[in-house]
PDB file of C-alpha atoms in Angstrom:
ATOM      1  CA  CYS H  22     109.189  94.920  90.022  1.00 91.00           C
ATOM      2  CA  CYS H  23     110.215  96.461  93.373  1.00 95.00           C
ATOM      3  CA  VAL H  24     113.354  95.025  95.005  1.00 96.00           C
ATOM      4  CA  VAL H  25     114.929  95.521  98.429  1.00 98.00           C
ATOM      5  CA  GLY H  26     117.807  93.598  99.990  1.00 97.00           C
ATOM      6  CA  SER H  27     121.148  93.461 101.706  1.00 95.00           C
ATOM      7  CA  CYS H  28     124.592  91.921 101.680  1.00 93.00           C
ATOM      8  CA  ALA H  29     125.683  90.575 105.069  1.00 91.00           C
ATOM      9  CA  GLY H  30     128.442  88.496 106.599  1.00 90.00           C
ATOM     10  CA  GLY H  31     128.577  86.197 109.573  1.00 89.00           C
ATOM     11  CA  PHE H  32     126.888  83.139 108.102  1.00 87.00           C
ATOM     12  CA  GLU H  33     128.320  79.712 108.825  1.00 87.00           C
ATOM     13  CA  LYS H  34     130.681  79.053 105.926  1.00 88.00           C
ATOM     14  CA  GLU H  35     129.937  75.334 105.936  1.00 86.00           C
ATOM     15  CA  THR H  36     126.218  75.910 105.253  1.00 84.00           C
ATOM     16  CA  ASN H  37     126.542  78.996 103.032  1.00 85.00           C
ATOM     17  CA  LEU H  38     126.842  76.833  99.927  1.00 85.00           C
ATOM     18  CA  ILE H  39     123.838  77.435  97.696  1.00 83.00           C
ATOM     19  CA  GLY H  40     121.199  80.059  97.030  1.00 85.00           C
ATOM     20  CA  ASP H  41     117.610  80.446  95.952  1.00 88.00           C
ATOM     21  CA  ILE H  42     116.658  81.765  92.530  1.00 88.00           C
ATOM     22  CA  ILE H  43     112.976  82.438  93.249  1.00 92.00           C
ATOM     23  CA  TYR H  44     111.410  81.337  96.524  1.00 93.00           C
ATOM     24  CA  THR H  45     108.295  82.382  98.394  1.00 93.00           C
ATOM     25  CA  ASN H  46     107.165  81.535 101.901  1.00 91.00           C
ATOM     26  CA  THR H  47     104.194  83.894 102.143  1.00 90.00           C
ATOM     27  CA  GLU H  48     100.681  83.874 100.778  1.00 92.00           C
ATOM     28  CA  ILE H  49      99.268  86.685  98.646  1.00 94.00           C
ATOM     29  CA  LYS H  50      98.587  89.617 100.954  1.00 91.00           C
ATOM     30  CA  ASP H  51      95.389  91.644 100.415  1.00 93.00           C
ATOM     31  CA  LEU H  52      96.114  95.285 101.284  1.00 92.00           C
ATOM     32  CA  GLY H  53      92.633  96.556 100.455  1.00 92.00           C
ATOM     33  CA  ASP H  54      92.819  99.765  98.411  1.00 91.00           C
ATOM     34  CA  ALA H  55      96.609  99.365  98.213  1.00 90.00           C
ATOM     35  CA  GLY H  56      96.204  96.178  96.151  1.00 90.00           C
ATOM     36  CA  LYS H  57      97.549  92.684  96.627  1.00 92.00           C
ATOM     37  CA  LEU H  58     101.141  91.562  96.779  1.00 92.00           C
ATOM     38  CA  GLN H  59     103.268  88.505  97.366  1.00 96.00           C
ATOM     39  CA  TYR H  60     106.944  88.562  98.310  1.00 96.00           C
ATOM     40  CA  PHE H  61     109.589  86.479  96.584  1.00 97.00           C
ATOM     41  CA  TRP H  62     113.163  85.866  97.726  1.00 96.00           C
ATOM     42  CA  GLU H  63     116.511  85.392  96.053  1.00 95.00           C
ATOM     43  CA  ALA H  64     119.777  84.710  97.913  1.00 93.00           C
ATOM     44  CA  PHE H  65     123.255  83.498  97.094  1.00 90.00           C
ATOM     45  CA  PRO H  66     126.699  83.242  98.680  1.00 89.00           C
ATOM     46  CA  VAL H  67     129.159  85.972  97.682  1.00 87.00           C
ATOM     47  CA  GLY H  68     132.604  85.225  96.299  1.00 81.00           C
ATOM     48  CA  ILE H  69     132.161  81.551  95.430  1.00 72.00           C
ATOM     49  CA  GLY H  70     134.051  80.741  92.248  1.00 70.00           C
ATOM     50  CA  ARG H  71     135.943  84.015  92.201  1.00 70.00           C
ATOM     51  CA  LYS H  72     139.695  83.814  92.409  1.00 73.00           C
ATOM     52  CA  GLY H  73     139.382  80.084  92.979  1.00 73.00           C
ATOM     53  CA  ASN H  74     137.196  80.392  96.098  1.00 77.00           C
ATOM     54  CA  GLU H  75     135.588  77.051  96.816  1.00 80.00           C
ATOM     55  CA  PRO H  76     132.075  76.508  98.248  1.00 78.00           C
ATOM     56  CA  GLY H  77     132.201  76.639 102.029  1.00 83.00           C
ATOM     57  CA  THR H  78     134.778  79.450 102.146  1.00 86.00           C
ATOM     58  CA  SER H  79     132.493  82.513 102.263  1.00 88.00           C
ATOM     59  CA  ASP H  80     130.456  83.774 105.207  1.00 89.00           C
ATOM     60  CA  VAL H  81     128.845  86.540 103.081  1.00 91.00           C
ATOM     61  CA  LYS H  82     125.412  86.285 101.444  1.00 91.00           C
ATOM     62  CA  THR H  83     123.403  88.633  99.238  1.00 94.00           C
ATOM     63  CA  THR H  84     119.644  88.490  99.799  1.00 95.00           C
ATOM     64  CA  TYR H  85     116.834  90.192  97.876  1.00 96.00           C
ATOM     65  CA  MET H  86     113.089  90.333  98.485  1.00 97.00           C
ATOM     66  CA  PHE H  87     110.923  91.468  95.610  1.00 96.00           C
ATOM     67  CA  THR H  88     107.339  91.815  94.488  1.00 96.00           C
ATOM     68  CA  TYR H  89     105.492  92.847  91.361  1.00 93.00           C
ATOM     69  CA  LEU H  90     103.333  95.992  91.535  1.00 90.00           C
ATOM     70  CA  ASP H  91     101.815  98.413  89.135  1.00 90.00           C
ATOM     71  CA  ALA H  92     102.611 102.116  89.503  1.00 88.00           C
ATOM     72  CA  ASP H  93      99.419 103.111  91.317  1.00 90.00           C
ATOM     73  CA  GLU H  94     100.197 105.690  94.021  1.00 92.00           C
ATOM     74  CA  LYS H  95      98.312 103.611  96.611  1.00 92.00           C
ATOM     75  CA  ARG H  96     100.832 100.765  96.384  1.00 93.00           C
ATOM     76  CA  PRO H  97     103.378 100.288  99.190  1.00 93.00           C
ATOM     77  CA  ASP H  98     106.534 102.398  98.869  1.00 93.00           C
ATOM     78  CA  LEU H  99     110.104 101.104  99.111  1.00 94.00           C
ATOM     79  CA  THR H 100     110.377 102.106 102.772  1.00 96.00           C
ATOM     80  CA  THR H 101     107.403  99.882 103.582  1.00 94.00           C
ATOM     81  CA  LEU H 102     108.907  97.038 101.565  1.00 96.00           C
ATOM     82  CA  MET H 103     112.241  97.423 103.376  1.00 97.00           C
ATOM     83  CA  ASP H 104     110.463  97.360 106.764  1.00 97.00           C
ATOM     84  CA  ASP H 105     108.738  94.142 105.671  1.00 96.00           C
ATOM     85  CA  TYR H 106     112.101  92.774 104.514  1.00 96.00           C
ATOM     86  CA  TRP H 107     113.669  93.193 107.968  1.00 96.00           C
ATOM     87  CA  LYS H 108     110.574  91.725 109.613  1.00 95.00           C
ATOM     88  CA  LEU H 109     110.376  88.677 107.308  1.00 95.00           C
ATOM     89  CA  LEU H 110     114.095  87.981 106.806  1.00 93.00           C
ATOM     90  CA  PRO H 111     114.460  85.804 109.941  1.00 91.00           C
ATOM     91  CA  TYR H 112     111.629  83.569 108.683  1.00 90.00           C
ATOM     92  CA  TYR H 113     113.270  83.189 105.297  1.00 91.00           C
ATOM     93  CA  GLN H 114     116.788  82.721 106.695  1.00 85.00           C
ATOM     94  CA  PRO H 115     116.420  81.481 110.286  1.00 78.00           C
ATOM     95  CA  SER H 116     120.210  81.425 110.776  1.00 66.00           C
ATOM     96  CA  ILE H 117     120.182  85.237 111.051  1.00 57.00           C
TER      97      ILE H 117
END
């Protein structure tokens, strides 16, 4: 499993209430010799429940994008996955 992601602030606190455990919004991508992959997302607000913080009090969110690959050298590297992350993130979280 290859994972890339970020932790960012600036979200609207009132809507930064829940997260996604496993979500996908893309079809399986055929990369020819590099194989096939599909991206999955996971996101959640940071700090909720800690030190008594209530939902709606955090503007920070952690977001991950991941895929399952074997170790073949033709598979995309982490730099490619991170580039795809930045490209696809606004479709997954349009509030960015």
